[in-house]
Short mmCIF file of C-alpha atoms in Angstrom, two decimals:
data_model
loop_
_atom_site.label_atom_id
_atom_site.label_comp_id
_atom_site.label_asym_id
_atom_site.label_seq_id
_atom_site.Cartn_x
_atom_site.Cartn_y
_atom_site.Cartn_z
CA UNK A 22 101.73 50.08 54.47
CA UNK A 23 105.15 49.46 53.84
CA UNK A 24 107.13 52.56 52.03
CA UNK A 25 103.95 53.05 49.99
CA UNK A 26 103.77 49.39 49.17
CA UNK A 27 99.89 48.19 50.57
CA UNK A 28 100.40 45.05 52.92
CA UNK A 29 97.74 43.34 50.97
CA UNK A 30 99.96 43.73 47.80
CA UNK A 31 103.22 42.73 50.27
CA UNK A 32 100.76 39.42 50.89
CA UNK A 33 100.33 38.89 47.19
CA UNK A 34 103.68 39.04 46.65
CA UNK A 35 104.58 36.53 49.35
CA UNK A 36 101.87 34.14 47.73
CA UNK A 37 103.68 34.18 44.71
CA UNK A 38 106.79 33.89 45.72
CA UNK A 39 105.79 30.50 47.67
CA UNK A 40 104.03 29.10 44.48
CA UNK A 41 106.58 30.09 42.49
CA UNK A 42 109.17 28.40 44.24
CA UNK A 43 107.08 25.02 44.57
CA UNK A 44 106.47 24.90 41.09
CA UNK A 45 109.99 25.52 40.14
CA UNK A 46 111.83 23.42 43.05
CA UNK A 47 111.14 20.06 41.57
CA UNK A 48 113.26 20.57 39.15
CA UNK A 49 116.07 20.38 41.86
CA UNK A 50 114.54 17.75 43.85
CA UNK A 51 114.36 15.08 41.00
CA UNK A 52 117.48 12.95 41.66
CA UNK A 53 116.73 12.73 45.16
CA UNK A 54 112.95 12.18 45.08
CA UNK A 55 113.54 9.57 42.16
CA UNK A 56 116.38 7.64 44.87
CA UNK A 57 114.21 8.19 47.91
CA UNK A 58 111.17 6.81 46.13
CA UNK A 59 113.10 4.69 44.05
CA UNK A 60 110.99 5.50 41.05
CA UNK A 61 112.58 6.63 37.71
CA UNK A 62 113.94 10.02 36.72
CA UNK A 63 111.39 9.97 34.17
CA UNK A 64 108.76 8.92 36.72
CA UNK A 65 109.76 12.10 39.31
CA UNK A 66 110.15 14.39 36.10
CA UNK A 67 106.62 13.49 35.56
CA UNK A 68 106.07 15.41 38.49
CA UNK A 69 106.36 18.77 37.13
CA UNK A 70 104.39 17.61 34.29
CA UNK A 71 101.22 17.04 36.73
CA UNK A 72 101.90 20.59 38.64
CA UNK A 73 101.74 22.47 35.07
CA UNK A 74 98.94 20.47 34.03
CA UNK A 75 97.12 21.55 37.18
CA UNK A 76 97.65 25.13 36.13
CA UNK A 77 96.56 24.32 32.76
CA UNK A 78 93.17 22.77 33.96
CA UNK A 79 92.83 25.35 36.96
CA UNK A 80 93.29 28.55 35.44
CA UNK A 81 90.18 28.78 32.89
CA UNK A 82 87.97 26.17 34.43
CA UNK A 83 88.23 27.45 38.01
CA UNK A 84 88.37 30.91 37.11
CA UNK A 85 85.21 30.66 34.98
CA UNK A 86 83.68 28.26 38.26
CA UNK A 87 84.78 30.67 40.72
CA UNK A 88 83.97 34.14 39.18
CA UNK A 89 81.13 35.02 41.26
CA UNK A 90 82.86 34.00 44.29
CA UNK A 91 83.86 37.27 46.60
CA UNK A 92 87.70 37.83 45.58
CA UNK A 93 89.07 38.09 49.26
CA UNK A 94 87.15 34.42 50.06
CA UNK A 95 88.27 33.51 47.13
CA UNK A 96 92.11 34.32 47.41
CA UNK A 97 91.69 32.78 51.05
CA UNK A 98 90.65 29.24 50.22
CA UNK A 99 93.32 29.17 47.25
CA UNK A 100 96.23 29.68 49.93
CA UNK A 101 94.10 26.98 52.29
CA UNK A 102 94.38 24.50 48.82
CA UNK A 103 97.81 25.61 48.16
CA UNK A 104 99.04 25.02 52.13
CA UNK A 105 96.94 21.70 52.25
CA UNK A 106 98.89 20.84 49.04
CA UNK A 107 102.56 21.53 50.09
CA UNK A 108 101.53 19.87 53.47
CA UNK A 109 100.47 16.56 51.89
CA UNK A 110 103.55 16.52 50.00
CA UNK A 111 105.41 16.76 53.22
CA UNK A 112 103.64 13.63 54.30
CA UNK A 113 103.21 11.97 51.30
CA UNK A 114 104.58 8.12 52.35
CA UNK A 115 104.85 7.33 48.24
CA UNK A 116 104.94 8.25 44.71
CA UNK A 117 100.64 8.16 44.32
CA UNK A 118 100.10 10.83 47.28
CA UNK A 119 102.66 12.82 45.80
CA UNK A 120 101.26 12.97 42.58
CA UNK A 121 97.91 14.09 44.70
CA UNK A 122 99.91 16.58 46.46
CA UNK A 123 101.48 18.32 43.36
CA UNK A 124 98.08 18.58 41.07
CA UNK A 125 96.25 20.28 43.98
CA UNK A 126 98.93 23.13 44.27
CA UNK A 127 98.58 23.01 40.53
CA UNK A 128 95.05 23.80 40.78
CA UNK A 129 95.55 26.85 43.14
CA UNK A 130 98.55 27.98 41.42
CA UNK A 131 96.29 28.93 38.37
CA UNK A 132 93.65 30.90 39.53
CA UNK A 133 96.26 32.55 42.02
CA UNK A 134 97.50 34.54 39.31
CA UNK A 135 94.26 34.66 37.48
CA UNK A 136 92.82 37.10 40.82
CA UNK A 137 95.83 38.27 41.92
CA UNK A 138 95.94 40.56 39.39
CA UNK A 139 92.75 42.12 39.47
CA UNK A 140 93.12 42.41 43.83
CA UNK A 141 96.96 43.78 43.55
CA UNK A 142 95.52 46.73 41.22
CA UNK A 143 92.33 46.81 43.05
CA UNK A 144 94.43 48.28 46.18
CA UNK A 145 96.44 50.90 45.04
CA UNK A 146 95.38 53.64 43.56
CA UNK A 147 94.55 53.76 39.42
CA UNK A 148 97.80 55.31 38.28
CA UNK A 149 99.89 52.69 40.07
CA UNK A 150 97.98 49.38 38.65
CA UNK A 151 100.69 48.38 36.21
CA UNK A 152 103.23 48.84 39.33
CA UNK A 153 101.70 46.97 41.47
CA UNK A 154 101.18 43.90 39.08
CA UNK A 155 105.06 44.04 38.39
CA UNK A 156 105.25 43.99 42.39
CA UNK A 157 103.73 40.72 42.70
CA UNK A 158 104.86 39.07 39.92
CA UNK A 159 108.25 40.26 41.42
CA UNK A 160 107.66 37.23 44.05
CA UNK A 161 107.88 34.69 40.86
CA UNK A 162 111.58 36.26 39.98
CA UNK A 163 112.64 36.02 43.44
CA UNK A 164 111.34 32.52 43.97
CA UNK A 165 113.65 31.16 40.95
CA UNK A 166 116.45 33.21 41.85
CA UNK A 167 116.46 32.71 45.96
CA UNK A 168 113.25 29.60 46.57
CA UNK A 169 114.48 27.76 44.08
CA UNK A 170 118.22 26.63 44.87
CA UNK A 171 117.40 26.99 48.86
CA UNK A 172 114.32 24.73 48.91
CA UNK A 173 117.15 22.97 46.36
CA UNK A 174 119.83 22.79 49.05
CA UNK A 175 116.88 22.14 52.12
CA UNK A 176 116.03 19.64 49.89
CA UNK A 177 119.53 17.86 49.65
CA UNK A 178 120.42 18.11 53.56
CA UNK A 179 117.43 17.48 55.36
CA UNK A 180 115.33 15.30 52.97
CA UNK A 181 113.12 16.65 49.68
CA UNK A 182 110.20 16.81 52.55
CA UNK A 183 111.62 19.53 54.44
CA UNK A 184 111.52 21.91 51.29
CA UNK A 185 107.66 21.48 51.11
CA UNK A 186 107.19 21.86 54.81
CA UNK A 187 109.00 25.19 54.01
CA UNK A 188 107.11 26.11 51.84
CA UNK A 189 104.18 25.23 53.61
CA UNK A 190 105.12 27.49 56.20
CA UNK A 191 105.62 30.07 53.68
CA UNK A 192 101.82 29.21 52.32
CA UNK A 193 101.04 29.77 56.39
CA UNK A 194 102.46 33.50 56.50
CA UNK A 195 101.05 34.72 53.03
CA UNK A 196 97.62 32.98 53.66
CA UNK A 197 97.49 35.46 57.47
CA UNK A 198 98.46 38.04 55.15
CA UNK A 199 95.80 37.54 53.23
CA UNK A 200 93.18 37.33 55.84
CA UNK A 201 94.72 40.11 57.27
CA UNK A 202 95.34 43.05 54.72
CA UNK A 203 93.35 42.19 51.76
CA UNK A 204 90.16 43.86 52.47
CA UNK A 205 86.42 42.75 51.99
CA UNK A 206 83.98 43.97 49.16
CA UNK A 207 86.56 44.42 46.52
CA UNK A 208 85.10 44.99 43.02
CA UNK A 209 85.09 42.19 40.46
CA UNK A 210 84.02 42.07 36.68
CA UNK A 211 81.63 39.89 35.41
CA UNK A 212 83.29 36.43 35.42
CA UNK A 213 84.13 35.03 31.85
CA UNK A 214 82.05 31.89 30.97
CA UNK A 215 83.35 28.62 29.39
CA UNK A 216 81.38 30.02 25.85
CA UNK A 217 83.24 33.10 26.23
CA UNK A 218 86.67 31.31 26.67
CA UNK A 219 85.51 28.78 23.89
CA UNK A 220 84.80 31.91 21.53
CA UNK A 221 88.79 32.61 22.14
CA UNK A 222 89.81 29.30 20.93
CA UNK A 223 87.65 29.60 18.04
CA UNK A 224 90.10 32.06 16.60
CA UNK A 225 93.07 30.53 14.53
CA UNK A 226 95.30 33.45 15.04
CA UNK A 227 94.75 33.45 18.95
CA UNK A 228 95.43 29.44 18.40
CA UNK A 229 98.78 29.93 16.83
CA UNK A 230 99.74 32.27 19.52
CA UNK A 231 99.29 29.43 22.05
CA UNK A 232 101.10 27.10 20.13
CA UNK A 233 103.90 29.33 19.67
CA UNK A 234 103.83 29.61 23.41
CA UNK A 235 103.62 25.88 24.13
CA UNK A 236 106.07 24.72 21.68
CA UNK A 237 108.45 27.34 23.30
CA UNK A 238 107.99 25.88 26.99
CA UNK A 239 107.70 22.68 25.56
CA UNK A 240 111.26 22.65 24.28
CA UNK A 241 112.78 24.33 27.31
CA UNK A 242 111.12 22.19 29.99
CA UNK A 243 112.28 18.71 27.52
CA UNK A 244 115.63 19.64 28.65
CA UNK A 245 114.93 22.32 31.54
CA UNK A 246 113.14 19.24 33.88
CA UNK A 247 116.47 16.88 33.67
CA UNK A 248 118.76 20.09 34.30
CA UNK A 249 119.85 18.57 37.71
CA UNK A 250 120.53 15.06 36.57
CA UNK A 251 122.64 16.09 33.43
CA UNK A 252 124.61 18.40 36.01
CA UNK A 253 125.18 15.67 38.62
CA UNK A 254 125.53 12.80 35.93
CA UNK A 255 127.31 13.82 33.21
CA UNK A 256 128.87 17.38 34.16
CA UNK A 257 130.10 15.66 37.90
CA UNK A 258 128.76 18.90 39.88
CA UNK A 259 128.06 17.57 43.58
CA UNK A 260 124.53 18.02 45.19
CA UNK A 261 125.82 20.88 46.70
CA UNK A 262 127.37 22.63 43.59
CA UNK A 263 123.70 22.19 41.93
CA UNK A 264 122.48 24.49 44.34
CA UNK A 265 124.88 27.20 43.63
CA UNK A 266 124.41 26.60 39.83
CA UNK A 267 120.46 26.91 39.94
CA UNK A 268 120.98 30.18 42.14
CA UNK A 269 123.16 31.68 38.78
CA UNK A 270 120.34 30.47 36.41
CA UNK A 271 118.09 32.16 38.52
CA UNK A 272 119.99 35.55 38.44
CA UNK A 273 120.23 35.14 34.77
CA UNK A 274 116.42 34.33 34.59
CA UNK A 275 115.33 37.70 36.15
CA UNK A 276 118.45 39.03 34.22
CA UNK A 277 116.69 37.95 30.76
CA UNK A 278 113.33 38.65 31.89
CA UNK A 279 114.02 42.76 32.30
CA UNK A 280 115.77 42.55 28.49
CA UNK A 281 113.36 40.31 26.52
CA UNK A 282 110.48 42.67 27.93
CA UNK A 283 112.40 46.12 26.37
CA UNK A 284 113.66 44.13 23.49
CA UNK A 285 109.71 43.58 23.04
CA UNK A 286 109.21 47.22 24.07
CA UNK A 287 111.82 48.73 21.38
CA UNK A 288 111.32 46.67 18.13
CA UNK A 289 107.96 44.77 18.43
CA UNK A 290 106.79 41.44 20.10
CA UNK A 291 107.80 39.24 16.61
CA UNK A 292 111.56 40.32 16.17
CA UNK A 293 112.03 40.11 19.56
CA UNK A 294 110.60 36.79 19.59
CA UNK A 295 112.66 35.45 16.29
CA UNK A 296 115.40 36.71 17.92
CA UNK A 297 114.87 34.93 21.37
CA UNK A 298 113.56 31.92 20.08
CA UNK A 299 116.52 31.50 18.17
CA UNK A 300 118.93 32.07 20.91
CA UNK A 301 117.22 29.59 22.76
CA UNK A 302 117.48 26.70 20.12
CA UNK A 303 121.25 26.96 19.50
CA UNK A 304 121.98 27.16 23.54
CA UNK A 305 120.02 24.18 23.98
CA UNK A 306 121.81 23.18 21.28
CA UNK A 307 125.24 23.72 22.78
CA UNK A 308 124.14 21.92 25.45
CA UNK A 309 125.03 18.90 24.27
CA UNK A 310 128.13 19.61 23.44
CA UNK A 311 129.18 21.59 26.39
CA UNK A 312 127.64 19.13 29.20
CA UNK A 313 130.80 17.12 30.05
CA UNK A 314 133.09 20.46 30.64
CA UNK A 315 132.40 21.99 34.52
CA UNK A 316 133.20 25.56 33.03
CA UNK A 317 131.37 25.36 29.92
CA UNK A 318 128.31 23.67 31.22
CA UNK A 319 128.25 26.29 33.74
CA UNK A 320 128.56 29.28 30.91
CA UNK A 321 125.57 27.14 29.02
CA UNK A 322 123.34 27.28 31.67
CA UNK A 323 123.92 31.36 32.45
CA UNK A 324 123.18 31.84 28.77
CA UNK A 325 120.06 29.50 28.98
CA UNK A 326 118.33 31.28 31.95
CA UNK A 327 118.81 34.78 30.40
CA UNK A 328 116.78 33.27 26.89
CA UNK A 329 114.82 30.29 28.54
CA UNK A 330 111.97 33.02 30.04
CA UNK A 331 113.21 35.91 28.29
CA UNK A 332 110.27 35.21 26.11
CA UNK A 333 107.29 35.85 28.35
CA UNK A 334 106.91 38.95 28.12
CA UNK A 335 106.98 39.20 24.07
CA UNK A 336 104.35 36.19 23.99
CA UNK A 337 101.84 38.14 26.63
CA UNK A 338 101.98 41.46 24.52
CA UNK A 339 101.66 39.77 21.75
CA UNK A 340 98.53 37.60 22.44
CA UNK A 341 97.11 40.78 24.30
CA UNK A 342 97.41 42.41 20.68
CA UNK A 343 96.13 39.62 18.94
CA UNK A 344 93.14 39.51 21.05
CA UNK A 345 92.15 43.18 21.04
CA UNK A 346 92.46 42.19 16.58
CA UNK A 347 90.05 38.90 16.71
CA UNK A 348 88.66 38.69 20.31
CA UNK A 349 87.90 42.40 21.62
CA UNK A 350 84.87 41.04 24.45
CA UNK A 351 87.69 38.44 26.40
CA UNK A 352 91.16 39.95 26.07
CA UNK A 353 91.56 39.02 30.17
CA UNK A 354 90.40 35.46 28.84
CA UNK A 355 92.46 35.13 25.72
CA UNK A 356 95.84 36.20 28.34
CA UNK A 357 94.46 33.71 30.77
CA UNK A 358 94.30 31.06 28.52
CA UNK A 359 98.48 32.17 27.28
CA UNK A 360 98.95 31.25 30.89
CA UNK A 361 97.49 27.83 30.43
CA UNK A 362 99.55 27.31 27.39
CA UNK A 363 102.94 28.25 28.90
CA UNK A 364 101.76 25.18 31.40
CA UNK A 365 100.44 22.84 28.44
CA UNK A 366 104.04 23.05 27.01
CA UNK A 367 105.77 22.50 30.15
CA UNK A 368 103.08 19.03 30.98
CA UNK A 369 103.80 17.90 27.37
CA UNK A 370 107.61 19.15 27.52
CA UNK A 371 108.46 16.89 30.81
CA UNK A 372 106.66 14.04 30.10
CA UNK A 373 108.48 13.80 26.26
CA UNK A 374 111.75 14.64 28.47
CA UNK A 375 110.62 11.62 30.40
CA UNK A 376 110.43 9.56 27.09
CA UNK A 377 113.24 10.45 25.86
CA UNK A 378 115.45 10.12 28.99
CA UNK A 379 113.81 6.34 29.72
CA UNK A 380 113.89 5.37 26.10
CA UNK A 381 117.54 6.77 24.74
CA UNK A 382 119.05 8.55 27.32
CA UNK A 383 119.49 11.81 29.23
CA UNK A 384 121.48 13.54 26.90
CA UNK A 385 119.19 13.66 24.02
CA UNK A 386 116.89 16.29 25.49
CA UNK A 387 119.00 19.19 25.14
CA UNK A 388 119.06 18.67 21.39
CA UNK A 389 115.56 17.79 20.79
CA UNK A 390 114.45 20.33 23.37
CA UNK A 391 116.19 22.93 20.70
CA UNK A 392 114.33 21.16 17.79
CA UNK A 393 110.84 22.05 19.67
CA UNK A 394 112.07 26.14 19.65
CA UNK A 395 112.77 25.69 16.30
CA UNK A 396 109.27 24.86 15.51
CA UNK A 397 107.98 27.90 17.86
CA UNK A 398 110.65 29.78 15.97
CA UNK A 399 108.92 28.70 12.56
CA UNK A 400 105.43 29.37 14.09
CA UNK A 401 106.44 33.04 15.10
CA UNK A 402 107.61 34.13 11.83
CA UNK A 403 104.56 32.80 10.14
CA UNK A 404 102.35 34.97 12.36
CA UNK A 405 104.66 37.74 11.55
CA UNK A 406 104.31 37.59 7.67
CA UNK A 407 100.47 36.87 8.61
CA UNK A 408 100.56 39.96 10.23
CA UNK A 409 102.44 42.20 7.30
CA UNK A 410 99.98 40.38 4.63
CA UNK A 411 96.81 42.28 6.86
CA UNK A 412 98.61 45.30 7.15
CA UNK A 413 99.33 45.00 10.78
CA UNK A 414 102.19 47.16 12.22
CA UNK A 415 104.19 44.92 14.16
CA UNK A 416 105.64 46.85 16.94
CA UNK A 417 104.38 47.15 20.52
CA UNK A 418 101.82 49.64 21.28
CA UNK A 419 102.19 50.13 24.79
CA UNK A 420 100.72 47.54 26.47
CA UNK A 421 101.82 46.87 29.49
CA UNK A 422 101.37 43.11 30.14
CA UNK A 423 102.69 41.46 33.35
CA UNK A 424 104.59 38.10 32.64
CA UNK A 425 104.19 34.46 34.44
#
């Protein structure tokens, strides 16, 4: 134990932080994966498309496969899959094994989070659960604010290879971890069947949640997966300088994060959401506008970190509400299956990046990424006068929900 903090939480945490930061580094890697492979940039963007669609897939069906499956084994052979991913990526000679490479991390980067959870609360004590939850999904913040723009400049001066041999290593360290500290026998709930997670999306208001969710990803990731060409190509930053500029997104990121989550605490998951949402759509907006000026561009993407996730944590208290309304039996499914949605938007949100960026150019994402919020804007205030028609108060009720 580490200043009260459990090792097997501190291993937790370092598993996150890895498959945070190999989700996320891609989006840095894409101009020189696209010149070393000499594929497209819509063909390497298509690579974070894959990754989320792995979550998407992995998260309910593995979870629901996997449920009886002792949590410590189980947490073990996700950090083998993850490692074994990162590793083949490192070797990956073309395009096809890379593609391989990225949906298997996908895979264990959804039912990760899905157990995670349930073993980071299972070892502290009761009154600390909801701290130690925010303590490993601490390692996703830190990976987008530190993993991100290193395995970015690794990336840039020793070949996109090296940054997935780091993180390999990284998969190395939190997988001993695991073996280490998380201890045997842990308690685990009933798993949830594919009937039970089929009864959630048998509910139209638990549907509209996700689609408020995926339109909202959606639109950021149209724009958010081509972030590093528009910067080199049309702003003129250097490789280098792209670095430095993902590390300030990242700041603003876990910046935005901390004040979406108490703007969702003080007025209510739906304003906060409007409010977001509409932030969101007029920076990506902006975007467009301000991509050609060093200084500008570099104010644009500060203000589109602190909105871009500043979302999450409205859209998990909100489903979480929803849920305990129309789905009582599977709340843990119905936030599950949020998860899968973020990652739905972000598959369908870089491959119509990719589309747009092959068929009429690079700088037509930021503007139609904003249209896409717009519609998750439109979506949210719907559920909101849904909500007011049934009498529902609309603010948060203390429910303290832990964000992707």
């Amino acid at each position: 134990m580490i200043r009260g903090i459990p090792l097997a939480l501190l291993a937790l945490t370092l598993g996150a932080f890895a498959i945070g930061t190999t989700e996320f580094v891609i989006v840095g890697l894409i101009p020189t994966i696209a010149a070393d492979l000499q594929v497209s940039l819509p063909s390497a963007g298509l690579l974070v498309s894959l990754y989320a669609l792995g979550v998407a897939v992995g998260a309910p069906v593995l979870t629901a496969l996997t449920g009886r499956v002792p949590r410590k084994t189980l947490l073990v052979a996700l950090m083998v899959l993850f490692t074994l991913g990162n590793v083949i990526a490192w070797m990956a000679p073309g395009y096809t094994s890379l593609i391989v490479a990225r949906i298997l991390t996908g895979l264990a980067h959804g039912v990760f989070f899905s157990i995670g959870s349930i073993i980071a609360t299972a070892v502290v004590p009761k009154e600390k659960a909801a701290s130690a939850i925010a303590i490993m999904f601490t390692g996703l913040t830190v990976a987008l604010v530190t993993g991100v723009p290193l395995g970015t400049f690794i990336g840039q001066h020793l070949g996109w290879r090296a940054t997935f041999l780091a993180v390999a290593g990284l998969g190395v360290i939190a997988l001993l971890g695991s073996l280490l500290f998380v201890p045997r026998g842990l308690a685990q709930s009933a798993p949830a069947t594919f009937r039970q997670q089929l009864g959630v999306l048998a509910q139209p208001r638990l549907l509209m949640v996700y689609a408020i969710t995926a339109l909202g990803y959606g639109g950021t990731f149209l724009s958010f997966t081509y972030l590093a060409p528009i910067l080199q190509d049309v702003t003129g930053f250097s490789a280098n300088a792209v670095s430095l500029v993902l590390l300030v997104y990242g700041v603003s990121v876990a910046i935005g994060n901390l004040w979406g989550g108490r703007m969702a605490d003080r007025m209510g998951p739906i304003p906060a959401l409007k409010r977001i949402f509409a932030l969101l759509a007029i920076v990506l907006l902006v975007m467009t506008f301000t991509a050609h000026n060093t200084w500008l561009m570099l104010l644009t993407v500060l203000a589109l970190g602190a909105v871009a996730f500043g979302n999450v944590p409205g859209l998990q208290v909100y489903v979480v509400k929803q849920a305990q309304r129309y789905a009582p039996q599977a709340t843990d499914v119905a936030s599950g299956l949020n998860i899968a949605a973020f990652n739905i938007g972000i598959a369908l949100g870089a491959s119509l990046g990719g589309l747009v960026v092959e068929h009429i150019g690079l700088m037509h994402t930021p503007w139609l990424g904003a249209l896409v919020v717009v519609g998750a804007f439109a979506l949210t205030a719907l559920s909101g006068r849904l909500d007011r028609r049934d009498g529902i108060d609309d603010r948060a009720e203390g429910i303290a929900v832990s964000a992707h």
